[in-house]
Amino acid sequence: MTDQIRIASELLRAFSGQLPLSLDLYVEGIAANEAALAASLNDDADDALLCVLVDEGEAAVLLIGWDGTLYRNEKGLSHLRAMWKERYHNHLTTLIPVFAEHISEHNLGVAGIRWTATEGGDA
């Protein structure tokens, strides 16, 4: 199994709640980058920034809201599900390969994201 396929599989398990999220991995791999990630969100026109990391069967997630609020691990996934509603899995299908590529190159998986509008027009 290639590195990207293994990483994509772990990401899918993390986003579906089958792989526990690790505070230790968050602290070791993402926490030191919080300020830089928040600053990059301010430079873009995105509604939020999603950052993920997997390593040796552990995963960590950071979601930064448009207002700078940090949602870590489970709170990040919960907020992401609320943002994307019924399109959660569709968006993940697009992002997981991108994140897997980033992580396989020893980077954080990072993407600017947007709210998904509902059929009624609400965000």
XYZ file of N, CA and C in Angstrom:
369
model
N 0.851 -1.184 0.000
C 0.000 0.000 0.000
C 0.891 1.240 0.000
N 0.585 2.160 -0.903
C 1.394 3.370 -0.950
C 1.098 4.256 0.251
N 2.017 5.143 0.505
C 1.872 6.066 1.635
C 0.596 6.898 1.512
N 0.318 7.431 0.324
C -0.866 8.273 0.150
C -2.154 7.482 0.359
N -2.179 6.235 -0.088
C -3.383 5.417 0.100
C -3.592 5.116 1.577
N -2.516 4.793 2.295
C -2.617 4.529 3.733
C -3.082 5.781 4.474
N -2.518 6.923 4.125
C -2.895 8.187 4.763
C -4.356 8.516 4.466
N -4.775 8.346 3.217
C -6.167 8.611 2.845
C -7.116 7.714 3.627
N -6.738 6.458 3.797
C -7.562 5.523 4.566
C -7.679 5.961 6.022
N -6.565 6.394 6.614
C -6.597 6.869 7.998
C -7.423 8.146 8.121
N -7.315 9.037 7.142
C -8.114 10.262 7.167
C -9.599 9.936 7.083
N -9.962 9.027 6.203
C -11.359 8.628 6.074
C -11.878 8.052 7.384
N -11.070 7.228 8.023
C -11.459 6.661 9.314
C -11.607 7.762 10.370
N -10.722 8.746 10.349
C -10.802 9.845 11.324
C -12.057 10.686 11.092
N -12.325 11.058 9.830
C -13.490 11.879 9.524
C -14.799 11.146 9.770
N -14.776 9.818 9.730
C -15.999 9.047 9.979
C -16.141 8.630 11.437
N -15.187 9.020 12.286
C -15.262 8.716 13.711
C -14.750 7.343 14.084
N -14.118 6.616 13.156
C -13.597 5.287 13.435
C -12.166 5.298 13.947
N -11.467 6.407 13.773
C -10.096 6.554 14.263
C -10.106 7.659 15.312
N -9.771 7.334 16.551
C -9.796 8.361 17.595
C -8.844 9.511 17.274
N -9.250 10.701 17.674
C -8.406 11.871 17.479
C -7.479 12.016 18.676
N -6.248 12.387 18.404
C -5.188 12.389 19.408
C -4.807 13.804 19.825
N -4.934 14.084 21.102
C -4.473 15.364 21.628
C -2.950 15.454 21.531
N -2.262 14.346 21.783
C -0.795 14.354 21.695
C -0.330 14.714 20.285
N -0.939 14.104 19.256
C -0.554 14.423 17.880
C -0.897 15.871 17.560
N -2.030 16.345 18.081
C -2.407 17.739 17.871
C -1.322 18.664 18.423
N -0.928 18.411 19.661
C 0.075 19.254 20.315
C 1.413 19.176 19.581
N 1.819 17.967 19.210
C 3.122 17.777 18.554
C 3.151 18.284 17.120
N 2.018 18.155 16.394
C 2.057 18.434 14.976
C 1.346 19.680 14.494
N 0.322 20.128 15.214
C -0.492 21.242 14.716
C -0.397 22.487 15.598
N -0.381 22.320 16.902
C -0.516 23.447 17.841
C 0.455 24.591 17.566
N 1.697 24.289 17.250
C 2.691 25.339 17.025
C 2.382 26.172 15.783
N 1.494 25.683 14.933
C 1.162 26.374 13.685
C -0.151 27.148 13.743
N -0.823 27.150 14.894
C -2.137 27.783 14.995
C -2.132 29.243 14.543
N -1.191 30.035 15.013
C -1.169 31.463 14.681
C -0.944 31.687 13.187
N -0.030 30.951 12.593
C 0.246 31.100 11.163
C -0.957 30.664 10.333
N -1.624 29.588 10.747
C -2.804 29.127 10.027
C -3.936 30.149 10.128
N -4.133 30.717 11.315
C -5.167 31.741 11.500
C -4.857 32.973 10.646
N -3.601 33.355 10.577
C -3.209 34.506 9.758
C -3.463 34.227 8.284
N -3.217 32.998 7.843
C -3.457 32.681 6.429
C -4.941 32.716 6.094
N -5.787 32.376 7.060
C -7.237 32.462 6.841
C -7.639 33.914 6.611
N -7.032 34.829 7.339
C -7.347 36.250 7.187
C -6.958 36.774 5.809
N -5.960 36.146 5.175
C -5.511 36.592 3.854
C -6.410 36.084 2.734
N -7.223 35.076 3.020
C -8.073 34.466 1.999
C -9.532 34.851 2.223
N -10.359 34.524 1.259
C -11.788 34.836 1.365
C -12.586 33.596 1.759
N -11.984 32.705 2.536
C -12.660 31.479 2.942
C -13.441 31.693 4.233
N -14.402 30.794 4.467
C -15.207 30.859 5.685
C -14.510 30.203 6.867
N -13.587 29.301 6.577
C -12.865 28.600 7.631
C -11.620 27.970 7.021
N -10.751 27.498 7.875
C -9.560 26.786 7.437
C -9.535 25.450 8.157
N -9.313 24.399 7.394
C -9.260 23.048 7.939
C -7.836 22.537 7.841
N -7.316 22.030 8.944
C -5.973 21.474 9.001
C -6.068 20.082 9.620
N -5.439 19.100 8.984
C -5.479 17.730 9.485
C -4.083 17.130 9.452
N -3.899 16.110 10.278
C -2.639 15.378 10.319
C -2.936 13.960 10.764
N -2.318 12.981 10.127
C -2.364 11.601 10.591
C -0.938 11.101 10.677
N -0.700 10.226 11.652
C 0.631 9.655 11.830
C 0.510 8.381 12.653
N 0.934 7.285 12.077
C 0.983 5.996 12.774
C -0.327 5.652 13.487
N -1.431 5.760 12.757
C -2.723 5.371 13.310
C -3.366 6.379 14.236
N -2.850 7.590 14.272
C -3.453 8.671 15.059
C -3.814 9.809 14.114
N -4.797 10.587 14.505
C -5.219 11.733 13.702
C -5.460 12.936 14.593
N -5.318 14.126 13.995
C -5.604 15.374 14.699
C -6.223 16.343 13.699
N -7.122 17.196 14.199
C -7.879 18.122 13.355
C -7.913 19.503 14.003
N -7.782 20.526 13.179
C -8.007 21.904 13.600
C -8.897 22.564 12.566
N -9.970 23.165 13.027
C -10.832 23.980 12.171
C -10.808 25.384 12.762
N -10.456 26.361 11.940
C -10.433 27.754 12.377
C -11.593 28.459 11.703
N -12.505 28.993 12.513
C -13.658 29.712 11.984
C -13.278 31.079 11.463
N -14.170 31.675 10.677
C -13.923 32.986 10.074
C -13.608 34.047 11.115
N -14.125 33.851 12.339
C -13.910 34.829 13.405
C -12.663 34.520 14.230
N -11.899 33.506 13.817
C -10.670 33.144 14.524
C -10.843 32.090 15.595
N -12.062 31.629 15.814
C -12.295 30.585 16.814
C -11.612 29.289 16.383
N -10.906 28.672 17.319
C -10.217 27.407 17.055
C -11.064 26.252 17.567
N -11.323 25.298 16.687
C -12.057 24.079 17.035
C -11.094 22.911 16.861
N -10.739 22.285 17.957
C -9.739 21.226 17.914
C -10.384 19.843 17.982
N -9.816 18.932 17.218
C -10.201 17.520 17.201
C -11.709 17.310 17.088
N -12.348 16.684 18.078
C -13.773 16.346 17.977
C -14.636 17.578 17.745
N -14.321 18.689 18.404
C -15.095 19.916 18.195
C -14.930 20.418 16.769
N -13.743 20.237 16.206
C -13.509 20.623 14.819
C -14.354 19.805 13.862
N -14.379 18.485 14.063
C -15.197 17.633 13.192
C -16.676 17.927 13.349
N -17.114 18.173 14.567
C -18.516 18.488 14.806
C -18.908 19.789 14.094
N -18.053 20.795 14.197
C -18.333 22.071 13.537
C -18.297 21.911 12.016
N -17.378 21.099 11.521
C -17.285 20.846 10.084
C -18.559 20.170 9.565
N -19.061 19.191 10.318
C -20.317 18.535 9.918
C -21.470 19.542 9.863
N -21.500 20.468 10.819
C -22.551 21.490 10.827
C -22.399 22.438 9.635
N -21.165 22.740 9.269
C -20.924 23.623 8.128
C -21.372 22.989 6.821
N -21.052 21.717 6.651
C -21.272 21.063 5.359
C -22.558 20.250 5.289
N -23.203 20.060 6.410
C -24.485 19.349 6.476
C -24.468 18.054 5.669
N -25.436 17.877 4.761
C -25.555 16.632 4.004
C -24.458 16.472 2.943
N -23.658 17.475 2.702
C -22.580 17.385 1.709
C -21.227 17.028 2.337
N -21.248 16.714 3.615
C -20.021 16.388 4.353
C -19.180 15.346 3.618
N -19.767 14.207 3.286
C -19.011 13.117 2.657
C -18.568 13.481 1.235
N -19.371 14.228 0.516
C -18.974 14.658 -0.833
C -17.737 15.550 -0.790
N -17.721 16.491 0.134
C -16.564 17.384 0.261
C -15.320 16.615 0.690
N -15.488 15.644 1.577
C -14.348 14.848 2.022
C -13.762 14.035 0.875
N -14.619 13.554 -0.014
C -14.139 12.798 -1.172
C -13.190 13.647 -2.011
N -13.443 14.932 -2.073
C -12.569 15.845 -2.810
C -11.305 16.169 -2.027
N -11.441 16.416 -0.734
C -10.311 16.891 0.062
C -9.350 15.806 0.539
N -9.830 14.626 0.827
C -8.954 13.590 1.389
C -7.750 13.297 0.499
N -7.903 13.150 -0.820
C -6.703 12.917 -1.640
C -5.704 14.077 -1.587
N -6.213 15.294 -1.517
C -5.334 16.465 -1.414
C -4.589 16.440 -0.089
N -5.314 16.189 0.997
C -4.675 16.103 2.307
C -3.646 14.962 2.348
N -3.993 13.826 1.760
C -3.080 12.678 1.757
C -1.780 13.020 1.031
N -1.899 13.761 -0.054
C -0.695 14.184 -0.776
C 0.151 15.111 0.083
N -0.473 16.102 0.707
C 0.257 17.036 1.574
C 0.978 16.279 2.693
N 0.250 15.407 3.365
C 0.806 14.702 4.520
C 1.913 13.747 4.090
N 1.753 13.093 2.933
C 2.794 12.182 2.451
C 4.091 12.925 2.140
N 3.986 14.231 1.914
C 5.161 15.076 1.665
C 5.657 15.738 2.959
N 5.200 15.221 4.104
C 5.602 15.695 5.439
C 5.150 17.117 5.731
N 3.956 17.452 5.230
C 3.323 18.730 5.518
C 2.004 18.464 6.236
N 1.416 19.513 6.772
C 0.062 19.419 7.289
C -0.905 19.412 6.106
N -2.031 18.729 6.252
C -3.096 18.813 5.255
C -3.902 20.062 5.557
N -3.902 21.033 4.660
C -4.555 22.326 4.924
C -5.389 22.733 3.712
N -6.605 23.219 3.986
C -7.457 23.740 2.919
C -8.386 24.807 3.474
N -8.575 25.860 2.697
C -9.607 26.841 3.000
C -10.944 26.244 2.585
N -11.963 26.453 3.390
C -13.273 25.868 3.093
C -14.366 26.921 3.212
N -15.535 26.561 2.691
C -16.689 27.455 2.704
C -17.885 26.765 3.311
N -18.802 27.563 3.819
C -20.087 27.037 4.285
C -20.821 26.465 3.092
N -21.587 25.439 3.313
C -22.444 24.874 2.278
C -23.840 25.417 2.479
N -24.373 26.072 1.456
C -25.729 26.607 1.537
C -26.732 25.454 1.481
N -27.799 25.568 2.237
C -28.862 24.571 2.197
C -29.789 24.885 1.032
N -30.701 23.986 0.768
C -31.644 24.186 -0.324
C -32.469 25.455 -0.132
N -32.685 25.874 1.107
C -33.457 27.080 1.375
C -32.666 28.352 1.208
N -31.364 28.230 0.928
C -30.545 29.412 0.720
C -29.776 29.857 1.932
N -29.989 29.195 3.088
C -29.261 29.569 4.281
C -27.888 28.942 4.266
N -26.917 29.585 4.901
C -25.568 29.012 5.002
C -25.464 28.160 6.238
